[in-house]
Coordinates of C-alpha atoms in Angstrom, one line a residue:
M1 CA 0.0 0.0 0.0
V2 CA 2.8 2.4 0.8
Y3 CA 4.5 1.8 -2.5
R4 CA 1.3 2.1 -4.4
A5 CA 0.7 5.5 -2.8
F6 CA 4.2 6.5 -3.6
F7 CA 3.8 5.3 -7.2
D8 CA 0.6 7.3 -7.6
A9 CA 2.1 10.4 -6.1
V10 CA 5.5 10.4 -7.7
F11 CA 6.2 7.8 -10.4
R12 CA 2.8 8.0 -12.1
S13 CA 3.4 11.5 -13.2
M14 CA 7.1 11.0 -14.1
D15 CA 8.4 9.9 -17.5
P16 CA 8.5 6.1 -17.3
E17 CA 12.1 5.7 -18.4
K18 CA 13.3 8.4 -16.0
A19 CA 11.3 6.7 -13.2
H20 CA 13.0 3.4 -14.1
E21 CA 16.4 5.0 -14.0
R22 CA 15.8 6.5 -10.5
G23 CA 14.4 3.3 -9.1
F24 CA 17.2 1.3 -10.7
A25 CA 19.8 3.5 -9.1
A26 CA 18.3 3.0 -5.6
I27 CA 18.3 -0.8 -6.2
R28 CA 21.9 -0.7 -7.4
A29 CA 22.9 1.1 -4.3
G30 CA 21.2 -1.5 -2.1
R31 CA 18.9 1.0 -0.4
F32 CA 15.7 -1.1 -0.8
A33 CA 17.4 -4.3 0.2
T34 CA 18.7 -3.0 3.5
R35 CA 15.4 -1.3 4.5
L36 CA 12.7 -3.5 3.1
A37 CA 14.0 -7.1 2.8
L38 CA 11.9 -9.4 4.9
P39 CA 12.9 -12.8 6.2
Q40 CA 11.3 -15.5 4.1
T41 CA 11.3 -19.2 3.7
Y42 CA 12.3 -20.1 0.2
A43 CA 12.3 -23.5 -1.5
P44 CA 15.5 -24.2 -3.4
R45 CA 15.2 -25.9 -6.8
T46 CA 17.6 -27.7 -9.1
V47 CA 17.0 -26.9 -12.7
M48 CA 19.3 -27.6 -15.7
G49 CA 21.9 -28.8 -13.2
L50 CA 21.9 -25.4 -11.4
E51 CA 20.9 -24.7 -7.8
F52 CA 18.4 -21.9 -7.7
P53 CA 17.6 -20.4 -4.2
N54 CA 14.0 -20.2 -5.2
A55 CA 11.8 -20.6 -8.3
F56 CA 11.1 -16.9 -9.0
G57 CA 13.5 -14.7 -11.0
L58 CA 13.7 -11.4 -12.7
A59 CA 13.1 -11.5 -16.5
A60 CA 15.5 -9.9 -19.0
G61 CA 15.0 -6.2 -19.7
F62 CA 15.3 -4.6 -16.3
D63 CA 19.1 -4.9 -15.8
K64 CA 20.4 -4.8 -19.3
N65 CA 24.0 -4.3 -18.4
A66 CA 24.5 -6.3 -15.2
R67 CA 24.8 -3.2 -13.1
A68 CA 22.5 -4.2 -10.2
V69 CA 22.6 -8.0 -9.8
P70 CA 23.5 -8.1 -6.1
G71 CA 20.9 -5.5 -5.1
L72 CA 18.2 -7.4 -7.1
L73 CA 19.1 -10.7 -5.6
A74 CA 19.0 -9.2 -2.1
L75 CA 15.3 -8.3 -2.7
G76 CA 14.4 -12.0 -3.0
F77 CA 14.8 -12.9 -6.7
G78 CA 16.2 -16.4 -7.0
H79 CA 18.0 -15.5 -10.2
V80 CA 18.5 -12.4 -12.4
E81 CA 18.5 -12.6 -16.2
I82 CA 20.5 -9.7 -17.5
G83 CA 20.3 -8.2 -21.0
T84 CA 19.3 -8.3 -23.7
V85 CA 22.9 -7.9 -24.6
T86 CA 24.1 -7.5 -28.2
A87 CA 27.5 -8.0 -29.8
R88 CA 27.9 -4.2 -30.3
A89 CA 26.9 -1.4 -28.0
Q90 CA 23.8 0.4 -29.2
P91 CA 21.6 3.3 -27.9
G92 CA 18.3 1.7 -28.7
N93 CA 15.3 3.4 -30.2
P94 CA 14.7 7.2 -29.8
R95 CA 12.8 8.4 -26.7
P96 CA 10.0 8.2 -25.7
R97 CA 10.1 4.4 -25.9
L98 CA 8.5 3.3 -22.6
F99 CA 4.8 3.8 -21.8
R100 CA 2.6 2.8 -18.9
L101 CA -1.0 1.6 -19.3
V102 CA -1.8 2.1 -15.6
E103 CA -5.4 0.9 -15.7
D104 CA -4.1 -2.4 -16.9
R105 CA -0.9 -2.5 -14.8
A106 CA 0.8 -3.0 -18.2
I107 CA 3.7 -1.5 -20.1
I108 CA 4.4 -0.9 -23.8
N109 CA 8.1 -0.7 -24.6
R110 CA 10.1 -0.3 -27.8
M111 CA 13.5 0.1 -26.1
G112 CA 15.3 -1.6 -29.0
F113 CA 18.0 -3.5 -27.1
N114 CA 19.8 -0.5 -25.7
N115 CA 22.9 -1.8 -24.0
E116 CA 26.6 -1.3 -23.6
G117 CA 27.6 -4.3 -25.8
A118 CA 28.9 -7.8 -25.0
A119 CA 32.5 -6.8 -24.3
E120 CA 31.6 -4.2 -21.7
V121 CA 29.0 -6.4 -20.0
A122 CA 31.4 -9.4 -20.0
S123 CA 34.0 -7.3 -18.3
R124 CA 31.5 -6.2 -15.6
L125 CA 30.4 -9.8 -15.1
H126 CA 34.0 -10.9 -14.8
R127 CA 34.5 -8.4 -11.9
L128 CA 31.2 -9.5 -10.3
R129 CA 32.1 -13.2 -10.5
R130 CA 35.3 -12.5 -8.5
T131 CA 33.3 -11.4 -5.5
K132 CA 31.6 -13.8 -3.0
A133 CA 28.1 -12.5 -4.0
G134 CA 28.9 -12.9 -7.6
R135 CA 30.3 -16.4 -7.3
D136 CA 27.1 -17.6 -5.7
A137 CA 24.7 -15.7 -7.9
V138 CA 22.5 -17.4 -10.5
I139 CA 22.8 -15.1 -13.5
G140 CA 21.1 -15.7 -16.8
V141 CA 22.5 -13.9 -19.8
N142 CA 20.0 -13.0 -22.6
I143 CA 21.6 -12.2 -26.0
G144 CA 20.1 -10.7 -29.1
K145 CA 21.0 -9.4 -32.5
T146 CA 22.7 -6.0 -33.0
K147 CA 20.3 -3.8 -34.9
V148 CA 22.7 -2.9 -37.7
T149 CA 23.8 -6.4 -38.4
P150 CA 22.2 -7.7 -41.6
P151 CA 20.2 -10.9 -41.4
E152 CA 22.8 -12.9 -43.3
D153 CA 25.3 -12.1 -40.5
A154 CA 23.0 -12.8 -37.6
V155 CA 24.6 -16.1 -36.6
A156 CA 28.0 -14.6 -36.4
D157 CA 26.6 -11.7 -34.3
Y158 CA 25.0 -14.0 -31.8
V159 CA 28.1 -16.2 -31.7
E160 CA 30.3 -13.2 -30.8
S161 CA 28.0 -12.3 -27.9
A162 CA 28.0 -15.9 -26.7
R163 CA 31.8 -16.2 -27.0
L164 CA 32.3 -13.1 -24.8
L165 CA 29.5 -13.8 -22.2
T166 CA 29.2 -17.5 -21.8
P167 CA 32.2 -17.8 -19.4
Y168 CA 30.2 -15.7 -16.9
A169 CA 26.7 -17.0 -17.4
S170 CA 24.9 -19.5 -15.3
Y171 CA 22.7 -20.1 -18.3
L172 CA 22.4 -18.5 -21.7
V173 CA 19.2 -17.4 -23.5
V174 CA 19.0 -16.7 -27.3
N175 CA 16.4 -14.0 -27.7
V176 CA 14.7 -14.1 -31.1
S177 CA 11.4 -12.8 -30.0
S178 CA 11.6 -9.1 -29.2
P179 CA 9.3 -7.1 -31.4
N180 CA 11.6 -4.0 -31.3
T181 CA 14.5 -5.1 -33.5
P182 CA 13.5 -5.2 -37.2
G183 CA 13.5 -8.7 -38.6
L184 CA 14.4 -10.3 -35.3
R185 CA 11.2 -12.4 -35.0
D186 CA 11.8 -13.8 -38.5
L187 CA 14.6 -15.8 -36.8
Q188 CA 12.0 -17.9 -35.0
A189 CA 11.2 -19.7 -38.2
V190 CA 12.8 -23.2 -37.8
D191 CA 14.9 -23.0 -41.0
E192 CA 16.5 -19.7 -39.7
L193 CA 16.6 -20.8 -36.1
R194 CA 18.4 -24.2 -36.5
P195 CA 21.8 -22.9 -37.6
L196 CA 21.7 -20.0 -35.1
L197 CA 20.9 -22.2 -32.1
A198 CA 23.4 -24.9 -33.3
A199 CA 26.2 -22.3 -33.5
V200 CA 25.5 -20.8 -30.1
K201 CA 25.1 -24.2 -28.6
D202 CA 28.6 -25.1 -29.8
V203 CA 30.0 -22.1 -28.0
A204 CA 28.1 -22.9 -24.8
D205 CA 29.1 -26.6 -24.9
R206 CA 32.8 -25.7 -25.4
N207 CA 33.0 -23.2 -22.5
P208 CA 36.4 -23.8 -20.9
S209 CA 35.0 -24.1 -17.3
G210 CA 32.2 -26.4 -18.3
R211 CA 29.2 -26.3 -20.6
V212 CA 26.6 -23.7 -20.0
P213 CA 22.8 -24.5 -20.3
L214 CA 21.2 -22.9 -23.4
L215 CA 17.6 -21.8 -23.9
V216 CA 15.6 -20.0 -26.6
K217 CA 13.0 -17.4 -25.8
I218 CA 9.9 -17.3 -27.9
A219 CA 7.1 -14.8 -28.5
P220 CA 3.4 -15.3 -27.4
D221 CA 2.4 -14.3 -30.9
L222 CA 3.6 -17.6 -32.5
A223 CA 0.9 -19.8 -33.9
D224 CA 0.5 -23.1 -32.0
A225 CA 2.1 -25.0 -34.9
D226 CA 5.2 -22.8 -34.7
V227 CA 5.4 -23.3 -31.0
D228 CA 5.4 -27.0 -31.6
A229 CA 8.1 -26.6 -34.3
V230 CA 10.4 -24.6 -32.0
A231 CA 9.9 -27.2 -29.2
D232 CA 10.8 -30.0 -31.5
L233 CA 13.9 -28.2 -32.7
A234 CA 15.0 -27.5 -29.2
V235 CA 14.7 -31.2 -28.4
E236 CA 16.5 -32.2 -31.6
L237 CA 19.4 -29.9 -31.0
G238 CA 19.8 -30.9 -27.3
L239 CA 18.9 -27.5 -25.9
D240 CA 18.3 -27.3 -22.1
G241 CA 15.1 -25.3 -22.2
I242 CA 12.7 -22.7 -23.6
S243 CA 11.7 -19.4 -22.1
A244 CA 8.1 -18.5 -22.9
T245 CA 7.0 -15.9 -23.5
N246 CA 8.3 -12.5 -24.5
T247 CA 6.1 -9.4 -24.9
T248 CA 3.2 -9.3 -27.5
I249 CA 2.6 -7.0 -30.4
A250 CA -1.2 -7.5 -29.9
R251 CA -3.4 -4.9 -28.4
P252 CA -6.3 -7.1 -27.0
E253 CA -9.8 -5.7 -26.7
S254 CA -9.8 -6.7 -23.1
L255 CA -7.4 -3.8 -22.3
R256 CA -9.2 -1.2 -20.1
T257 CA -7.0 1.7 -21.1
D258 CA -8.7 3.9 -23.6
R259 CA -7.8 3.2 -27.2
A260 CA -6.5 6.7 -27.9
T261 CA -3.9 6.3 -25.1
I262 CA -2.9 2.9 -26.5
E263 CA -2.6 4.2 -30.1
A264 CA -0.6 7.2 -28.9
A265 CA 2.0 4.9 -27.3
G266 CA 2.5 3.4 -30.7
A267 CA 4.5 0.3 -31.6
G268 CA 6.3 -1.9 -29.1
G269 CA 5.9 -5.0 -26.9
L270 CA 3.0 -5.1 -24.5
S271 CA 3.6 -6.8 -21.1
G272 CA 1.5 -7.2 -17.9
P273 CA -1.4 -9.2 -16.7
V274 CA -3.1 -9.1 -20.1
L275 CA -0.4 -11.5 -21.3
A276 CA -1.1 -14.1 -18.7
E277 CA -3.6 -16.2 -20.6
R278 CA -1.6 -16.7 -23.7
S279 CA 1.7 -17.2 -21.8
T280 CA 0.0 -20.0 -19.8
E281 CA -1.4 -21.5 -22.9
V282 CA 2.1 -21.7 -24.5
L283 CA 3.5 -23.1 -21.3
V284 CA 0.9 -25.9 -21.2
R285 CA 1.4 -26.7 -24.9
L286 CA 5.2 -26.8 -24.5
R287 CA 5.1 -29.1 -21.5
A288 CA 2.8 -31.5 -23.3
R289 CA 5.1 -31.4 -26.3
V290 CA 8.5 -31.8 -24.6
G291 CA 7.6 -33.8 -21.5
D292 CA 10.6 -33.7 -19.1
R293 CA 13.2 -33.3 -21.8
L294 CA 13.5 -29.5 -21.5
A295 CA 13.3 -27.0 -18.6
L296 CA 10.6 -24.4 -19.1
I297 CA 10.8 -20.8 -17.8
S298 CA 7.4 -19.2 -17.7
V299 CA 7.3 -15.4 -18.0
G300 CA 4.5 -13.0 -19.0
G301 CA 1.7 -11.7 -16.9
V302 CA 3.0 -12.9 -13.6
T303 CA 1.8 -10.6 -10.8
T304 CA 0.6 -12.4 -7.7
P305 CA 1.8 -15.4 -5.6
D306 CA -1.2 -17.3 -7.0
D307 CA 0.2 -16.7 -10.5
V308 CA 3.5 -18.2 -9.6
R309 CA 1.8 -21.3 -8.1
A310 CA -0.4 -21.6 -11.2
R311 CA 2.5 -21.5 -13.6
M312 CA 4.4 -24.2 -11.5
A313 CA 1.3 -26.4 -11.5
A314 CA 1.0 -25.9 -15.3
G315 CA 4.5 -27.3 -15.8
A316 CA 7.0 -24.5 -15.3
D317 CA 10.4 -25.3 -13.7
L318 CA 11.0 -21.6 -13.1
V319 CA 8.9 -18.4 -13.2
Q320 CA 10.0 -14.9 -14.1
G321 CA 8.4 -11.5 -13.8
Y322 CA 9.2 -7.9 -14.6
T323 CA 6.2 -5.6 -15.1
G324 CA 4.8 -6.5 -11.7
F325 CA 8.0 -5.2 -10.2
I326 CA 7.3 -1.8 -11.6
Y327 CA 3.8 -1.6 -10.2
E328 CA 4.1 -3.6 -7.0
G329 CA 7.5 -2.3 -5.7
P330 CA 10.5 -3.7 -3.9
R331 CA 8.7 -6.1 -1.6
W332 CA 7.2 -7.9 -4.5
P333 CA 10.1 -10.3 -5.4
S334 CA 10.2 -11.8 -1.9
R335 CA 6.5 -12.3 -1.8
L336 CA 6.4 -14.2 -5.1
A337 CA 9.6 -16.1 -4.3
A338 CA 8.0 -17.4 -1.1
A339 CA 5.0 -18.7 -3.1
V340 CA 6.5 -22.0 -4.0
V341 CA 7.4 -24.0 -0.9

């Protein structure tokens, strides 16, 4: 209640990206963790051979450059997925590029993979891994295509990111499902995806300190037949899992925000509770398709402890959230992390 009052009084009227930057700075400094962290009982989980302190993690997009991992973990997240990171640094799309649909507790973003590039993020992760907190942290690394890289060079672009970042990743995620990089979602087609995943898997398998689990992240907008095709490919190639789902390009009629506000926000990926139904449908379909051969990370529309429990019951091995963090505040991770006992 306190955070919601603060959100309505301060953050609601502030530019969303500026509000994110200020909140991020406080988390990075550890201010929320020292003042608001509550003792909780968490249930550790072993997934993909990794020990997770709990089943709930932070989805990619919040900490793009691995600047706040310890502060985020201190709030209760069992793991943090950083990124999306690209082979080359890039500024992302022009501002404004982040919009709130407050009535729906939703967000539209067209950030465009703004990040400092794989070499810089790898250097930061290297320093983090040399600390005690860093050695113990479960850090996923989400990689995507540099915007200026032509489609014919996409594989080499992903491989470069994987080569630099895999040594510091607990697990690696190939993101081919963001709607904010032109042509990226075309890579979800199996004929395009097979050589890309095979090449990145080769890097992950040959990591000098031991192979790193590899997942692919897919969009909720894929047709069911395409979800099945990606699942079959992941099994065929020996991937470790699938992350489902990313944001959607749809603007469902169920949104309560007025259409003029939605249209004014423009293009971008929509996230929030409105995504829950489709994300769960994809999760159930994937689990039926792959059985226990792959780990499944369910993300999209997760807001409450009941949402976490429902995703686990539907077949998820791990659950992630992001948009709920913006609307619910710094106590939210520990509440959701304690949902699975």
